[in-house]
Amino acid sequence: MLLNVANQLFIKYFYSDPHPFLFDGYTELNKIKCDRILRLVEEGNEHAIGLIAGITTNPLFSPVSAPFGGFHFRNNQIYIREIERYLNSLKSYVIQEGLKTIEIILPPDIYNQSMPKL
């Protein structure tokens, strides 16, 4: 299950940003371009993956007004089962919230060369 957490808590879990468009200041600067900002983490003690996304009318999207967005990772050693669990939780969250679409534009490989290619 995913939780929408406060900005300060999200920064505590993911203290470095994988690229400039996921930087907190950038998100705050562009938050007026959507209805609300979500900072989604899995419920529980270990937060391996996080997502900053915006919602406008109906779609959930990442990036928030940028060429690409994507996910925050606790470190570069994320197991595929953790990614699958997070994506399944994201799908359930979107259905529960009554949203119709998810749009996530991932960054080019140059921003995270150590992550496995999916």
Tab-separated table of N, CA and C in Angstrom:
chain	number	residue	atom	x	y	z
A	1	MET	N	0.842	-1.179	0.000
A	1	MET	CA	0.000	0.000	0.000
A	1	MET	C	0.885	1.238	0.000
A	2	LEU	N	0.525	2.212	-0.826
A	2	LEU	CA	1.289	3.447	-0.894
A	2	LEU	C	0.662	4.522	-0.018
A	3	LEU	N	1.531	5.335	0.539
A	3	LEU	CA	1.104	6.467	1.349
A	3	LEU	C	1.613	7.747	0.726
A	4	ASN	N	0.799	8.782	0.757
A	4	ASN	CA	1.230	10.116	0.347
A	4	ASN	C	1.779	10.810	1.592
A	5	VAL	N	3.089	11.037	1.621
A	5	VAL	CA	3.727	11.584	2.817
A	5	VAL	C	4.078	13.060	2.619
A	6	ALA	N	4.319	13.727	3.726
A	6	ALA	CA	4.725	15.132	3.696
A	6	ALA	C	6.102	15.272	3.061
A	7	ASN	N	6.345	16.437	2.531
A	7	ASN	CA	7.603	16.727	1.859
A	7	ASN	C	8.817	16.443	2.749
A	8	GLN	N	8.788	16.887	4.006
A	8	GLN	CA	9.910	16.694	4.910
A	8	GLN	C	10.209	15.219	5.145
A	9	LEU	N	9.186	14.415	5.239
A	9	LEU	CA	9.353	12.983	5.443
A	9	LEU	C	9.924	12.321	4.191
A	10	PHE	N	9.450	12.734	3.028
A	10	PHE	CA	9.970	12.183	1.775
A	10	PHE	C	11.463	12.493	1.647
A	11	ILE	N	11.848	13.704	1.977
A	11	ILE	CA	13.264	14.095	1.914
A	11	ILE	C	14.094	13.283	2.904
A	12	LYS	N	13.520	12.956	4.045
A	12	LYS	CA	14.216	12.124	5.026
A	12	LYS	C	14.504	10.740	4.458
A	13	TYR	N	13.545	10.157	3.740
A	13	TYR	CA	13.722	8.836	3.146
A	13	TYR	C	14.652	8.867	1.939
A	14	PHE	N	14.509	9.899	1.111
A	14	PHE	CA	15.277	10.009	-0.135
A	14	PHE	C	15.986	11.359	-0.143
A	15	TYR	N	17.141	11.393	0.497
A	15	TYR	CA	17.847	12.656	0.721
A	15	TYR	C	18.668	13.120	-0.472
A	16	SER	N	18.823	12.296	-1.501
A	16	SER	CA	19.487	12.766	-2.716
A	16	SER	C	18.557	12.548	-3.900
A	17	ASP	N	18.633	13.451	-4.845
A	17	ASP	CA	17.763	13.392	-6.011
A	17	ASP	C	18.526	12.811	-7.195
A	18	PRO	N	17.916	11.882	-7.935
A	18	PRO	CA	18.616	11.248	-9.042
A	18	PRO	C	18.919	12.194	-10.206
A	19	HIS	N	18.142	13.264	-10.340
A	19	HIS	CA	18.398	14.255	-11.387
A	19	HIS	C	17.698	15.560	-11.013
A	20	PRO	N	18.033	16.664	-11.692
A	20	PRO	CA	17.520	17.984	-11.282
A	20	PRO	C	16.001	18.134	-11.294
A	21	PHE	N	15.303	17.395	-12.152
A	21	PHE	CA	13.853	17.558	-12.235
A	21	PHE	C	13.113	16.873	-11.093
A	22	LEU	N	13.825	16.107	-10.271
A	22	LEU	CA	13.225	15.531	-9.075
A	22	LEU	C	13.672	16.257	-7.812
A	23	PHE	N	14.390	17.327	-7.989
A	23	PHE	CA	14.834	18.169	-6.872
A	23	PHE	C	13.609	18.839	-6.253
A	24	ASP	N	13.565	18.882	-4.938
A	24	ASP	CA	12.414	19.426	-4.226
A	24	ASP	C	12.111	20.867	-4.638
A	25	GLY	N	13.135	21.675	-4.791
A	25	GLY	CA	12.926	23.068	-5.180
A	25	GLY	C	12.264	23.197	-6.544
A	26	TYR	N	12.628	22.340	-7.455
A	26	TYR	CA	12.024	22.344	-8.786
A	26	TYR	C	10.544	21.969	-8.707
A	27	THR	N	10.251	20.955	-7.922
A	27	THR	CA	8.868	20.523	-7.749
A	27	THR	C	8.032	21.632	-7.121
A	28	GLU	N	8.556	22.258	-6.094
A	28	GLU	CA	7.825	23.338	-5.420
A	28	GLU	C	7.587	24.517	-6.357
A	29	LEU	N	8.561	24.819	-7.190
A	29	LEU	CA	8.441	25.918	-8.146
A	29	LEU	C	7.327	25.662	-9.155
A	30	ASN	N	7.132	24.416	-9.527
A	30	ASN	CA	6.176	24.062	-10.567
A	30	ASN	C	4.864	23.476	-10.058
A	31	LYS	N	4.656	23.461	-8.753
A	31	LYS	CA	3.451	22.834	-8.213
A	31	LYS	C	2.167	23.554	-8.608
A	32	ILE	N	2.264	24.811	-9.007
A	32	ILE	CA	1.064	25.545	-9.423
A	32	ILE	C	0.500	25.027	-10.751
A	33	LYS	N	1.275	24.197	-11.448
A	33	LYS	CA	0.843	23.663	-12.740
A	33	LYS	C	-0.011	22.400	-12.608
A	34	CYS	N	-0.289	21.989	-11.368
A	34	CYS	CA	-1.145	20.812	-11.175
A	34	CYS	C	-2.050	21.053	-9.968
A	35	ASP	N	-3.033	20.179	-9.821
A	35	ASP	CA	-3.984	20.325	-8.718
A	35	ASP	C	-3.349	20.021	-7.368
A	36	ARG	N	-2.509	18.975	-7.351
A	36	ARG	CA	-1.793	18.641	-6.117
A	36	ARG	C	-0.576	17.790	-6.437
A	37	ILE	N	0.359	17.789	-5.503
A	37	ILE	CA	1.589	17.009	-5.612
A	37	ILE	C	1.487	15.821	-4.661
A	38	LEU	N	1.892	14.659	-5.145
A	38	LEU	CA	1.944	13.464	-4.313
A	38	LEU	C	3.386	13.043	-4.130
A	39	ARG	N	3.701	12.601	-2.934
A	39	ARG	CA	5.006	11.996	-2.627
A	39	ARG	C	4.697	10.612	-2.072
A	40	LEU	N	4.794	9.627	-2.942
A	40	LEU	CA	4.305	8.291	-2.627
A	40	LEU	C	5.426	7.350	-2.207
A	41	VAL	N	5.241	6.736	-1.045
A	41	VAL	CA	6.165	5.719	-0.539
A	41	VAL	C	5.337	4.536	-0.070
A	42	GLU	N	5.983	3.390	0.027
A	42	GLU	CA	5.290	2.203	0.520
A	42	GLU	C	5.127	2.289	2.029
A	43	GLU	N	4.014	1.769	2.492
A	43	GLU	CA	3.764	1.700	3.922
A	43	GLU	C	4.739	0.701	4.542
A	44	GLY	N	5.253	1.020	5.710
A	44	GLY	CA	6.182	0.124	6.385
A	44	GLY	C	7.469	0.841	6.740
A	45	ASN	N	8.435	0.083	7.218
A	45	ASN	CA	9.676	0.677	7.709
A	45	ASN	C	10.691	0.977	6.620
A	46	GLU	N	10.769	0.112	5.621
A	46	GLU	CA	11.786	0.282	4.607
A	46	GLU	C	11.186	0.895	3.352
A	47	HIS	N	11.647	2.065	3.005
A	47	HIS	CA	11.128	2.758	1.836
A	47	HIS	C	12.182	2.670	0.737
A	48	ALA	N	12.053	1.658	-0.117
A	48	ALA	CA	13.046	1.414	-1.154
A	48	ALA	C	12.844	2.317	-2.356
A	49	ILE	N	11.585	2.651	-2.656
A	49	ILE	CA	11.256	3.421	-3.847
A	49	ILE	C	10.259	4.507	-3.480
A	50	GLY	N	10.430	5.662	-4.104
A	50	GLY	CA	9.493	6.758	-3.921
A	50	GLY	C	9.171	7.397	-5.260
A	51	LEU	N	8.050	8.078	-5.322
A	51	LEU	CA	7.641	8.751	-6.547
A	51	LEU	C	7.044	10.098	-6.199
A	52	ILE	N	7.543	11.140	-6.853
A	52	ILE	CA	6.919	12.456	-6.774
A	52	ILE	C	6.116	12.610	-8.051
A	53	ALA	N	4.830	12.865	-7.906
A	53	ALA	CA	3.951	12.964	-9.068
A	53	ALA	C	2.949	14.089	-8.849
A	54	GLY	N	2.384	14.535	-9.933
A	54	GLY	CA	1.338	15.542	-9.873
A	54	GLY	C	0.023	14.946	-10.332
A	55	ILE	N	-1.044	15.588	-9.932
A	55	ILE	CA	-2.371	15.200	-10.403
A	55	ILE	C	-3.031	16.449	-10.969
A	56	THR	N	-3.513	16.326	-12.194
A	56	THR	CA	-4.340	17.370	-12.782
A	56	THR	C	-5.607	16.715	-13.286
A	57	THR	N	-6.711	17.158	-12.800
A	57	THR	CA	-8.027	16.640	-13.145
A	57	THR	C	-8.110	15.133	-12.974
A	58	ASN	N	-7.388	14.347	-13.778
A	58	ASN	CA	-7.506	12.917	-13.668
A	58	ASN	C	-6.194	12.149	-13.752
A	59	PRO	N	-5.291	12.468	-14.655
A	59	PRO	CA	-4.081	11.636	-14.712
A	59	PRO	C	-3.112	11.921	-13.566
A	60	LEU	N	-2.409	10.881	-13.173
A	60	LEU	CA	-1.272	11.015	-12.265
A	60	LEU	C	-0.051	11.040	-13.167
A	61	PHE	N	0.812	12.039	-13.011
A	61	PHE	CA	1.933	12.137	-13.925
A	61	PHE	C	3.232	12.514	-13.225
A	62	SER	N	4.299	12.029	-13.765
A	62	SER	CA	5.656	12.393	-13.372
A	62	SER	C	6.442	12.443	-14.673
A	63	PRO	N	6.924	13.580	-15.006
A	63	PRO	CA	7.349	14.708	-14.194
A	63	PRO	C	6.253	15.751	-13.960
A	64	VAL	N	6.535	16.606	-13.013
A	64	VAL	CA	5.704	17.780	-12.793
A	64	VAL	C	6.361	18.890	-13.606
A	65	SER	N	5.862	19.113	-14.810
A	65	SER	CA	6.345	20.165	-15.707
A	65	SER	C	7.849	20.084	-15.982
A	66	ALA	N	8.288	18.974	-16.548
A	66	ALA	CA	9.701	18.790	-16.904
A	66	ALA	C	9.770	17.790	-18.057
A	67	PRO	N	10.925	17.674	-18.689
A	67	PRO	CA	11.041	16.703	-19.781
A	67	PRO	C	10.959	15.249	-19.312
A	68	PHE	N	11.362	14.982	-18.067
A	68	PHE	CA	11.271	13.631	-17.526
A	68	PHE	C	11.237	13.684	-16.012
A	69	GLY	N	10.721	12.625	-15.424
A	69	GLY	CA	10.602	12.520	-13.969
A	69	GLY	C	11.206	11.213	-13.514
A	70	GLY	N	10.373	10.375	-12.919
A	70	GLY	CA	10.849	9.069	-12.523
A	70	GLY	C	10.801	8.835	-11.027
A	71	PHE	N	11.560	7.842	-10.602
A	71	PHE	CA	11.492	7.341	-9.236
A	71	PHE	C	12.732	7.707	-8.432
A	72	HIS	N	12.549	7.806	-7.127
A	72	HIS	CA	13.659	7.884	-6.182
A	72	HIS	C	13.922	6.460	-5.699
A	73	PHE	N	15.189	6.106	-5.554
A	73	PHE	CA	15.564	4.799	-5.037
A	73	PHE	C	16.417	4.971	-3.799
A	74	ARG	N	16.192	4.099	-2.828
A	74	ARG	CA	16.962	4.136	-1.581
A	74	ARG	C	18.454	4.016	-1.883
A	75	ASN	N	18.782	3.121	-2.785
A	75	ASN	CA	20.160	2.951	-3.249
A	75	ASN	C	20.102	2.284	-4.621
A	76	ASN	N	21.244	1.966	-5.176
A	76	ASN	CA	21.289	1.388	-6.518
A	76	ASN	C	21.168	-0.128	-6.528
A	77	GLN	N	20.890	-0.717	-5.387
A	77	GLN	CA	20.728	-2.165	-5.304
A	77	GLN	C	19.286	-2.504	-4.956
A	78	ILE	N	18.416	-2.241	-5.891
A	78	ILE	CA	17.000	-2.521	-5.720
A	78	ILE	C	16.681	-3.817	-6.457
A	79	TYR	N	16.046	-4.738	-5.783
A	79	TYR	CA	15.661	-5.992	-6.405
A	79	TYR	C	14.418	-5.794	-7.268
A	80	ILE	N	14.335	-6.591	-8.320
A	80	ILE	CA	13.195	-6.489	-9.224
A	80	ILE	C	11.884	-6.730	-8.486
A	81	ARG	N	11.883	-7.575	-7.475
A	81	ARG	CA	10.650	-7.834	-6.721
A	81	ARG	C	10.183	-6.566	-5.987
A	82	GLU	N	11.128	-5.716	-5.565
A	82	GLU	CA	10.753	-4.461	-4.920
A	82	GLU	C	10.126	-3.508	-5.929
A	83	ILE	N	10.680	-3.475	-7.128
A	83	ILE	CA	10.123	-2.622	-8.183
A	83	ILE	C	8.732	-3.112	-8.562
A	84	GLU	N	8.572	-4.417	-8.737
A	84	GLU	CA	7.266	-4.982	-9.076
A	84	GLU	C	6.236	-4.702	-7.986
A	85	ARG	N	6.638	-4.867	-6.728
A	85	ARG	CA	5.720	-4.607	-5.614
A	85	ARG	C	5.281	-3.146	-5.605
A	86	TYR	N	6.241	-2.243	-5.832
A	86	TYR	CA	5.915	-0.818	-5.844
A	86	TYR	C	4.955	-0.492	-6.988
A	87	LEU	N	5.231	-1.018	-8.185
A	87	LEU	CA	4.371	-0.732	-9.337
A	87	LEU	C	2.964	-1.304	-9.147
A	88	ASN	N	2.862	-2.468	-8.540
A	88	ASN	CA	1.537	-3.023	-8.238
A	88	ASN	C	0.804	-2.159	-7.218
A	89	SER	N	1.535	-1.664	-6.225
A	89	SER	CA	0.931	-0.764	-5.231
A	89	SER	C	0.512	0.549	-5.879
A	90	LEU	N	1.312	1.035	-6.824
A	90	LEU	CA	0.972	2.274	-7.533
A	90	LEU	C	-0.310	2.078	-8.342
A	91	LYS	N	-0.420	0.959	-9.002
A	91	LYS	CA	-1.635	0.651	-9.769
A	91	LYS	C	-2.848	0.625	-8.835
A	92	SER	N	-2.729	-0.029	-7.698
A	92	SER	CA	-3.831	-0.087	-6.727
A	92	SER	C	-4.182	1.302	-6.205
A	93	TYR	N	-3.163	2.137	-5.958
A	93	TYR	CA	-3.388	3.493	-5.465
A	93	TYR	C	-4.189	4.306	-6.479
A	94	VAL	N	-3.798	4.205	-7.740
A	94	VAL	CA	-4.471	4.956	-8.800
A	94	VAL	C	-5.938	4.522	-8.918
A	95	ILE	N	-6.183	3.232	-8.850
A	95	ILE	CA	-7.562	2.722	-8.910
A	95	ILE	C	-8.359	3.202	-7.706
A	96	GLN	N	-7.758	3.120	-6.525
A	96	GLN	CA	-8.430	3.540	-5.287
A	96	GLN	C	-8.785	5.025	-5.325
A	97	GLU	N	-7.909	5.835	-5.908
A	97	GLU	CA	-8.144	7.283	-5.979
A	97	GLU	C	-9.090	7.672	-7.117
A	98	GLY	N	-9.474	6.693	-7.937
A	98	GLY	CA	-10.393	6.972	-9.037
A	98	GLY	C	-9.734	7.660	-10.222
A	99	LEU	N	-8.434	7.532	-10.329
A	99	LEU	CA	-7.720	8.126	-11.458
A	99	LEU	C	-7.763	7.163	-12.635
A	100	LYS	N	-7.661	7.702	-13.839
A	100	LYS	CA	-7.793	6.850	-15.014
A	100	LYS	C	-6.465	6.506	-15.668
A	101	THR	N	-5.463	7.347	-15.496
A	101	THR	CA	-4.195	7.083	-16.181
A	101	THR	C	-2.997	7.409	-15.291
A	102	ILE	N	-1.895	6.766	-15.645
A	102	ILE	CA	-0.589	7.050	-15.046
A	102	ILE	C	0.337	7.395	-16.201
A	103	GLU	N	1.042	8.497	-16.094
A	103	GLU	CA	2.020	8.880	-17.106
A	103	GLU	C	3.346	9.153	-16.401
A	104	ILE	N	4.324	8.299	-16.639
A	104	ILE	CA	5.647	8.477	-16.044
A	104	ILE	C	6.671	8.446	-17.164
A	105	ILE	N	7.388	9.531	-17.316
A	105	ILE	CA	8.456	9.608	-18.308
A	105	ILE	C	9.769	9.424	-17.558
A	106	LEU	N	10.437	8.322	-17.832
A	106	LEU	CA	11.693	8.002	-17.149
A	106	LEU	C	12.851	8.795	-17.746
A	107	PRO	N	13.880	9.051	-16.946
A	107	PRO	CA	15.029	9.811	-17.438
A	107	PRO	C	15.891	8.971	-18.387
A	108	PRO	N	16.701	9.635	-19.189
A	108	PRO	CA	17.660	8.904	-20.016
A	108	PRO	C	18.630	8.116	-19.133
A	109	ASP	N	19.166	7.037	-19.675
A	109	ASP	CA	20.065	6.157	-18.915
A	109	ASP	C	21.262	6.881	-18.317
A	110	ILE	N	21.710	7.959	-18.907
A	110	ILE	CA	22.893	8.669	-18.406
A	110	ILE	C	22.713	9.147	-16.965
A	111	TYR	N	21.461	9.339	-16.522
A	111	TYR	CA	21.215	9.814	-15.160
A	111	TYR	C	21.275	8.719	-14.103
A	112	ASN	N	21.234	7.470	-14.516
A	112	ASN	CA	21.295	6.405	-13.536
A	112	ASN	C	21.824	5.130	-14.190
A	113	GLN	N	23.097	5.125	-14.519
A	113	GLN	CA	23.680	4.035	-15.268
A	113	GLN	C	23.818	2.753	-14.460
A	114	SER	N	23.772	2.831	-13.145
A	114	SER	CA	23.952	1.637	-12.332
A	114	SER	C	22.680	0.829	-12.142
A	115	MET	N	21.518	1.402	-12.479
A	115	MET	CA	20.254	0.680	-12.322
A	115	MET	C	20.056	-0.294	-13.468
A	116	PRO	N	19.433	-1.441	-13.195
A	116	PRO	CA	19.178	-2.412	-14.259
A	116	PRO	C	18.181	-1.853	-15.269
A	117	LYS	N	18.328	-2.249	-16.499
A	117	LYS	CA	17.405	-1.810	-17.554
A	117	LYS	C	16.186	-2.713	-17.525
A	118	LEU	N	14.996	-2.119	-17.468
A	118	LEU	CA	13.752	-2.895	-17.417
A	118	LEU	C	13.163	-3.029	-18.797
